[in-house]
Structures are given as C-alpha cells and as structure tokens.
mmCIF file of C-alpha atoms in Angstrom:
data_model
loop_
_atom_site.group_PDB
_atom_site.id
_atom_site.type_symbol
_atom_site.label_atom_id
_atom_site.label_comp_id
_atom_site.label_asym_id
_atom_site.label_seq_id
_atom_site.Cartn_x
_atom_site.Cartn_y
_atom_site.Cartn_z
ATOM 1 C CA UNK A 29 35.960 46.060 115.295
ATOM 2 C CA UNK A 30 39.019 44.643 113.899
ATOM 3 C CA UNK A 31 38.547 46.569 110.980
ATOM 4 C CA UNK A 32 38.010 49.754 112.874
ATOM 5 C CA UNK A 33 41.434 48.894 114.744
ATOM 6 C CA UNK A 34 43.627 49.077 111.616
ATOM 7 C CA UNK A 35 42.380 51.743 110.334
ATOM 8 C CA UNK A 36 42.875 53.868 113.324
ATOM 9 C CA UNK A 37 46.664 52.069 113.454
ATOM 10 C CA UNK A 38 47.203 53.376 109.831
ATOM 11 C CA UNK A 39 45.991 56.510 110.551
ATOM 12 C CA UNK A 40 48.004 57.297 113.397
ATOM 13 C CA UNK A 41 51.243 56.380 110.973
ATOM 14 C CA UNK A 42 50.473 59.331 108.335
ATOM 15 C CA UNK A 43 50.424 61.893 111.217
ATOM 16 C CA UNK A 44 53.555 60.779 112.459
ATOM 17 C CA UNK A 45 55.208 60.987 109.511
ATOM 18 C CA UNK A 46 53.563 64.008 108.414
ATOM 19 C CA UNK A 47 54.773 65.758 111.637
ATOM 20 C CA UNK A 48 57.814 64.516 111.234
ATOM 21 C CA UNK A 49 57.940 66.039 107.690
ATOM 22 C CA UNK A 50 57.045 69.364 109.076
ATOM 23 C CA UNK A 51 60.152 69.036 111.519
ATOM 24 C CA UNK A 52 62.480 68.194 109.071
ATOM 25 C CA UNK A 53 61.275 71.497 107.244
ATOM 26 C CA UNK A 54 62.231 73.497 110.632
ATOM 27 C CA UNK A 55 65.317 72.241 111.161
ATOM 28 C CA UNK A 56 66.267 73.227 107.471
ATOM 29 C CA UNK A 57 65.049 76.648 108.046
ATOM 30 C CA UNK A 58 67.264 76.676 111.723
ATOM 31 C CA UNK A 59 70.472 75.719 109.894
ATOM 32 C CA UNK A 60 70.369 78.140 107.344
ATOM 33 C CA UNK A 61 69.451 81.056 109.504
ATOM 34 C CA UNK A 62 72.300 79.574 111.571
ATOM 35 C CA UNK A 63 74.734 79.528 108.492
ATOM 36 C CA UNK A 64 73.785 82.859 107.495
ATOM 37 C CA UNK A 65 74.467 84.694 111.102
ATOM 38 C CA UNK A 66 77.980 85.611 111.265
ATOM 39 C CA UNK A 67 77.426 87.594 107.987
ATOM 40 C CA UNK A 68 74.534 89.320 109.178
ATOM 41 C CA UNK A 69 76.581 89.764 112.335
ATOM 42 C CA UNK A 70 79.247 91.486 110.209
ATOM 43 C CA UNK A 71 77.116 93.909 109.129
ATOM 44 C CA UNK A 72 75.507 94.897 112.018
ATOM 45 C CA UNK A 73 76.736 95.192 115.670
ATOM 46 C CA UNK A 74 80.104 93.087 116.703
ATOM 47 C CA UNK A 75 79.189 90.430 118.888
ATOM 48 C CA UNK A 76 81.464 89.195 121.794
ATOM 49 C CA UNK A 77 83.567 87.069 119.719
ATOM 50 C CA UNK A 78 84.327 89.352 116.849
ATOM 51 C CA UNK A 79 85.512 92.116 119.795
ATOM 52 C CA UNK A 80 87.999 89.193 120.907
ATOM 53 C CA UNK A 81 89.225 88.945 117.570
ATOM 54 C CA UNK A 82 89.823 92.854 117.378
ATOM 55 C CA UNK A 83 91.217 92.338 121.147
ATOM 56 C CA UNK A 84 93.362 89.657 119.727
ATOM 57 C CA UNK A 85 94.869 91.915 116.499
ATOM 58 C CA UNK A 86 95.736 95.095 118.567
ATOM 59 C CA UNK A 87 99.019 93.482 119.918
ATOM 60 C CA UNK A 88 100.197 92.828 116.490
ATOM 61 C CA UNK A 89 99.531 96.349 115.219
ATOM 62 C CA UNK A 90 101.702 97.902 118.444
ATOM 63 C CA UNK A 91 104.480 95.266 117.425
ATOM 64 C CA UNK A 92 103.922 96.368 113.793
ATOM 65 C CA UNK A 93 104.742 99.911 114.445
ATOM 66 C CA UNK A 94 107.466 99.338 117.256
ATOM 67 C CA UNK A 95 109.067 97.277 114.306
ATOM 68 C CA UNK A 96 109.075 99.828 111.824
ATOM 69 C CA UNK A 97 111.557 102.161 110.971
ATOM 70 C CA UNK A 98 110.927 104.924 113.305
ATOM 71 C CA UNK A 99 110.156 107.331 111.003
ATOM 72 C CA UNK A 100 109.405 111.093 112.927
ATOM 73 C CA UNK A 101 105.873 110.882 111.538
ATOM 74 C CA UNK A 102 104.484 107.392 112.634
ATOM 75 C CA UNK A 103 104.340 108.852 115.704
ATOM 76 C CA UNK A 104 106.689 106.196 117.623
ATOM 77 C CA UNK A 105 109.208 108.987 118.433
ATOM 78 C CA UNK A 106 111.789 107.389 116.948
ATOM 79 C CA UNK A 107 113.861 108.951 113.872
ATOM 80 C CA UNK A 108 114.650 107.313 110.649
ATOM 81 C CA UNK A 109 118.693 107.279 109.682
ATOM 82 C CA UNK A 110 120.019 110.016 107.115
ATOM 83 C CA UNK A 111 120.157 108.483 103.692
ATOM 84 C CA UNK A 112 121.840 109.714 101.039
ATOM 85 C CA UNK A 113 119.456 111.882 99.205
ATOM 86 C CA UNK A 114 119.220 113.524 102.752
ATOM 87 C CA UNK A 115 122.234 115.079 102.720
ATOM 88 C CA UNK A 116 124.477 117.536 100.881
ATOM 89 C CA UNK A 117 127.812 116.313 101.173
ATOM 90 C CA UNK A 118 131.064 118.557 100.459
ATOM 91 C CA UNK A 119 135.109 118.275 101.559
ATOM 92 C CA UNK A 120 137.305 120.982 102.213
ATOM 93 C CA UNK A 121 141.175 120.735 103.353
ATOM 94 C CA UNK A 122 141.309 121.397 106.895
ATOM 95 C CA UNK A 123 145.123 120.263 107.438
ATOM 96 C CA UNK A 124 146.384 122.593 110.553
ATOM 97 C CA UNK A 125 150.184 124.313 110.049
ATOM 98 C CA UNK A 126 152.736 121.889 108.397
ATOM 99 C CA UNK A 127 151.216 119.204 110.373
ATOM 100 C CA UNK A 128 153.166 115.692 108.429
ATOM 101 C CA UNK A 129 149.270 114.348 108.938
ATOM 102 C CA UNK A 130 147.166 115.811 106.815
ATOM 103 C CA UNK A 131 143.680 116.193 106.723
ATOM 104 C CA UNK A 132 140.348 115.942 104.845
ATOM 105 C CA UNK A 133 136.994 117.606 106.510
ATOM 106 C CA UNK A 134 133.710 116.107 104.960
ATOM 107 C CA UNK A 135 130.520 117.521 105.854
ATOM 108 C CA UNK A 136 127.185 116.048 105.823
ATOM 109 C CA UNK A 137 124.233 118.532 106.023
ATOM 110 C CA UNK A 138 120.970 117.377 106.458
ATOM 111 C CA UNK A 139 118.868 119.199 103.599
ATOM 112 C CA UNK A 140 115.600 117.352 103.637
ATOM 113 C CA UNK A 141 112.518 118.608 105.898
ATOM 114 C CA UNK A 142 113.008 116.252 108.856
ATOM 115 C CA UNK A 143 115.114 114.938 111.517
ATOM 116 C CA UNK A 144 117.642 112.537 110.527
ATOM 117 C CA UNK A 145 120.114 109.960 112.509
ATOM 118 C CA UNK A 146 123.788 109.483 111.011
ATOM 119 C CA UNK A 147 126.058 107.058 113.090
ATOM 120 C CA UNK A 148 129.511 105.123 112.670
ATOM 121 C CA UNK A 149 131.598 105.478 109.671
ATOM 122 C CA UNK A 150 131.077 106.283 105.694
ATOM 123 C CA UNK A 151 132.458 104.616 103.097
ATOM 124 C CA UNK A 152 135.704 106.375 101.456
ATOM 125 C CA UNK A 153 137.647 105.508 98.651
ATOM 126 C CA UNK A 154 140.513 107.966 97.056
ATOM 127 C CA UNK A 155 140.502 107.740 93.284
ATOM 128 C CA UNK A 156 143.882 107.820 91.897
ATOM 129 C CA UNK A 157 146.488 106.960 89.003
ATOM 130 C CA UNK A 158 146.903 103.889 90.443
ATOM 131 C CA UNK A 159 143.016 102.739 91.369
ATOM 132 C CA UNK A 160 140.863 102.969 94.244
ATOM 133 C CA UNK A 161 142.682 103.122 97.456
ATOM 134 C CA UNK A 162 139.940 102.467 100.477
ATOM 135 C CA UNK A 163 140.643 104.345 103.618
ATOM 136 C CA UNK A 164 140.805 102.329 107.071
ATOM 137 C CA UNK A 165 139.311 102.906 110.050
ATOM 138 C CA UNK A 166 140.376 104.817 112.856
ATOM 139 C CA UNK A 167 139.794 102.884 116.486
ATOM 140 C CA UNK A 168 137.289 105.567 117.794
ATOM 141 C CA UNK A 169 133.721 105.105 118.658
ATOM 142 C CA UNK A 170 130.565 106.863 117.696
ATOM 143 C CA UNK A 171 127.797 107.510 119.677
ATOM 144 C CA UNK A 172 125.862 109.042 117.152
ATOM 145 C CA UNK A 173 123.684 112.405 116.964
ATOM 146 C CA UNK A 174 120.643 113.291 115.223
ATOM 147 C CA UNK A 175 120.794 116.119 112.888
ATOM 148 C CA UNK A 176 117.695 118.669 112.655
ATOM 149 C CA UNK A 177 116.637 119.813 109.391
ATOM 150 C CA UNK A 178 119.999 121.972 108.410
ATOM 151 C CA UNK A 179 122.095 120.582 110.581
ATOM 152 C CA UNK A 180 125.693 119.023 109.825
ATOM 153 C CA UNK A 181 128.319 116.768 110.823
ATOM 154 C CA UNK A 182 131.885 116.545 109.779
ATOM 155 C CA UNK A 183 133.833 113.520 109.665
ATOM 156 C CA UNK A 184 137.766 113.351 109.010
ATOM 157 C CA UNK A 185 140.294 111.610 106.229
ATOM 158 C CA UNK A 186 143.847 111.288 107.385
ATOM 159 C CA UNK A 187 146.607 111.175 104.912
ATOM 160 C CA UNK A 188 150.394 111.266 104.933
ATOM 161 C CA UNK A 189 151.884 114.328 102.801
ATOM 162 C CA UNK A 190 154.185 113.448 99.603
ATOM 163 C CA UNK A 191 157.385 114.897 101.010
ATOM 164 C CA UNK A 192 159.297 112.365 98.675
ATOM 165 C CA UNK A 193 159.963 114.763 95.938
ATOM 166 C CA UNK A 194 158.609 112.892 93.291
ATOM 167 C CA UNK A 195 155.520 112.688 91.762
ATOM 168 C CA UNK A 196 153.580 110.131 94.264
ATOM 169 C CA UNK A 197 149.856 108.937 93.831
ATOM 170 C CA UNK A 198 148.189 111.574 91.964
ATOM 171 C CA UNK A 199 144.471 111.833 93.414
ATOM 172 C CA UNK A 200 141.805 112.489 91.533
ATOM 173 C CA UNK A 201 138.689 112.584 93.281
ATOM 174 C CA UNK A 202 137.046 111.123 96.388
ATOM 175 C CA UNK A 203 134.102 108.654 96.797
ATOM 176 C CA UNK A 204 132.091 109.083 99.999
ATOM 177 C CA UNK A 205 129.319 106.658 101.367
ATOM 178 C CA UNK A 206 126.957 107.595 104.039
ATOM 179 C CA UNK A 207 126.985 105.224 107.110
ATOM 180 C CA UNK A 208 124.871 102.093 106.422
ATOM 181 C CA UNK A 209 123.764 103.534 102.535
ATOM 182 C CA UNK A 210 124.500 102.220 99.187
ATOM 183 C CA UNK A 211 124.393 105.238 97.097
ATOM 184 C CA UNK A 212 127.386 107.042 97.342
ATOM 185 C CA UNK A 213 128.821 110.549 95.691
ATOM 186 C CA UNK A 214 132.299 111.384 93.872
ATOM 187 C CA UNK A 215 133.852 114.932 95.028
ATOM 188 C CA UNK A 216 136.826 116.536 93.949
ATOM 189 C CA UNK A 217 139.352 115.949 96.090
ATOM 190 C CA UNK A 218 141.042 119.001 98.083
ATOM 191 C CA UNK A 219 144.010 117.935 99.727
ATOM 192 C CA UNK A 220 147.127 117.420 98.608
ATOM 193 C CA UNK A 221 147.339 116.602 94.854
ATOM 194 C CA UNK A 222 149.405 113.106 95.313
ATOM 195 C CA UNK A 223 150.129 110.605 98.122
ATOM 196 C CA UNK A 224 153.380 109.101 98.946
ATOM 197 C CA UNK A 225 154.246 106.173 96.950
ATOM 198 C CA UNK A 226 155.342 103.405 99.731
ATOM 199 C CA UNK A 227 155.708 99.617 99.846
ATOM 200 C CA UNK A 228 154.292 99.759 103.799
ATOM 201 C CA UNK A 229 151.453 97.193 104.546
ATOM 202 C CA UNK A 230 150.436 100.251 106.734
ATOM 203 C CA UNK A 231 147.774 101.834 105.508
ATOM 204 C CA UNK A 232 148.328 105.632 104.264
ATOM 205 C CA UNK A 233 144.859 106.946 104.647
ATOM 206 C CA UNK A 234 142.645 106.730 107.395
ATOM 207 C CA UNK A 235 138.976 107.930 108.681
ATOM 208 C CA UNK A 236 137.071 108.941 111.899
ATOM 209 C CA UNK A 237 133.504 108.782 112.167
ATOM 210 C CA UNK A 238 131.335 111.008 112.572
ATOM 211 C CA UNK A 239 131.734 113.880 114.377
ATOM 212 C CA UNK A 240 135.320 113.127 114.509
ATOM 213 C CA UNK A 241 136.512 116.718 113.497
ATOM 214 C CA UNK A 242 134.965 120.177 113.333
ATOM 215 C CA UNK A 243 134.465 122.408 109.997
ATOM 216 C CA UNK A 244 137.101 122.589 107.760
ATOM 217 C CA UNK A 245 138.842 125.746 106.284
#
C-alpha cells in the first residue's frame, strides 16, 4: 500500500508541472499578441486612444496656421506683407511751385498676382559726392493699407533746395528699401541735382511713410 501511495504522490507531481508547462506556453502566446496590437491597431480601425491622440494634435495644427504668415492662400484671411520682388518701384519730382521744400514722390506698385500689405517707412539713402546721406523720419504715423494686385502707394522725400549758388552736394542716385525688407533698389534720382552744403546737425532730408503723398508729376 505504501508503495501504491508514492507512486500516486509522484504521479500527481508530473501533471502539475506539466500543466503548468502548458500555462507558461499561453501566457507567452498572450504577451506577444499583446505586444503586437497597437500595430495591428494602426493598420486597421483607430481605437479610442489613438482618436485622443488625433483630438490632442488638432489644437496645435490651428495654432500652426494662426502662427504663420498669413499668406492669402492658407486660407487664414490674413495677407502676407509686400516684399521687394513684389513691387515695381519708381520716383518722380513732385516739388509744387517754388516751394523752398522740395520734394521726391516714390511709388510702390504691387506687380505680383496677389494681395500685398506695405506699412511704416522704407529705407532711403541719397547717394552723393560726398557718401550716403540717410534720410530721417518724419513724426507721422501709418496705419497701413493693403494693395490689390496693381495697386500703388506713394511715399514722400523732403529736401531743402541749393539756393547757395554754389555747387552743393551733387546727388547721384537714390537707394530705396521697402518697409521691413532687406533687398533694396538704386534709382536715379529726379530732384534737384545737388543739396545745400550746411554745417546744421539738422537733418536736410526727410521721409513720410507710406501713403504720405499722392502721385508725383
């Protein structure tokens, strides 16, 4: 009997461990169906937590395009500034009678296909026999336009006339620099062919922005 005992005992031992062999095996098989889910998920239908995460990104693409630029086309309503290679940019004298102030007209026309913001003041410089000489700004303020497709804008340069009777500043050409650009482009200058020459600290030429005088002559 004792016999018969102990070899019931030991047989009872193998099942248990074969069993627990077989469960080992299932649990293997669980995990890696479990590791391999979310990219069978990807694949096929979103579940709940993947639509949070596309929940979660669509703030950042609304912030993304409030952010941009503005462009006409993205659609925000906003419009993009004029740059340089916008705009066709001329001067012409537009100095009224034998007004001592003289005056510069420079127009900006919008030339590309699309809408175009301009705001502030450009960027002048007056090339001459003696150097650069940079123009100051007039205290006005700007509110800006937008210019359509063909569209310009004039802005003025303010200069005192060489009544001196000698030969002055002779001027050679003019610089302009759209508001807020870098590129900039040299036109011949047609005012007055020289500037007083004066040891004032006041400046002797001076700009508006834009939209600070009408066409010139």
């Amino acid at each position: 009997m004792r016999m018969n005992r102990l070899a019931v005992t030991a047989a009872a031992v193998v099942a248990g461990l074969s069993l627990s062999a077989c469960g080992g095996d299932n649990d293997a098989t669980d995990t890696a169906a479990a590791s391999s889910s979310p990219s069978a998920t990807s694949a096929g239908t979103p579940t709940q937590s993947s639509s949070a995460e596309e929940d979660d990104s669509a703030p950042e693409e609304e912030a993304t395009d409030q952010g941009s630029t503005g462009q006409e086309s993205g659609g925000t309503g906003k419009i993009e500034r004029c740059h340089t290679d916008d705009l066709t940019i001329k001067a012409s004298d537009a100095t009224i009678g034998d007004d001592p102030t003289k005056a510069v007209a420079v127009e900006l026309r919008n030339t590309s296909d699309r809408s175009c913001s301009i705001k502030g003041f450009a960027g002048v410089n007056l090339l001459s026999s003696e150097g650069a000489i940079p123009a100051t700004r007039r205290d006005q303020k700007d509110d800006g336009t937008t210019l359509k497709a063909g569209e310009p804008t004039f802005f003025g340069i303010f200069y005192k006339g060489n009544d001196s009777g000698g030969s002055g500043v002779k001027i050679k050409g003019l610089v302009v620099t759209p508001p807020d650009e870098k590129k900039s482009v040299t036109l011949k200058w047609p005012g007055e062919p020289s500037l007083p020459v004066t040891d004032s600290p006041e400046t002797t030429v001076e700009i508006g922005p834009m939209g600070s005088i009408g066409q010139g002559g």
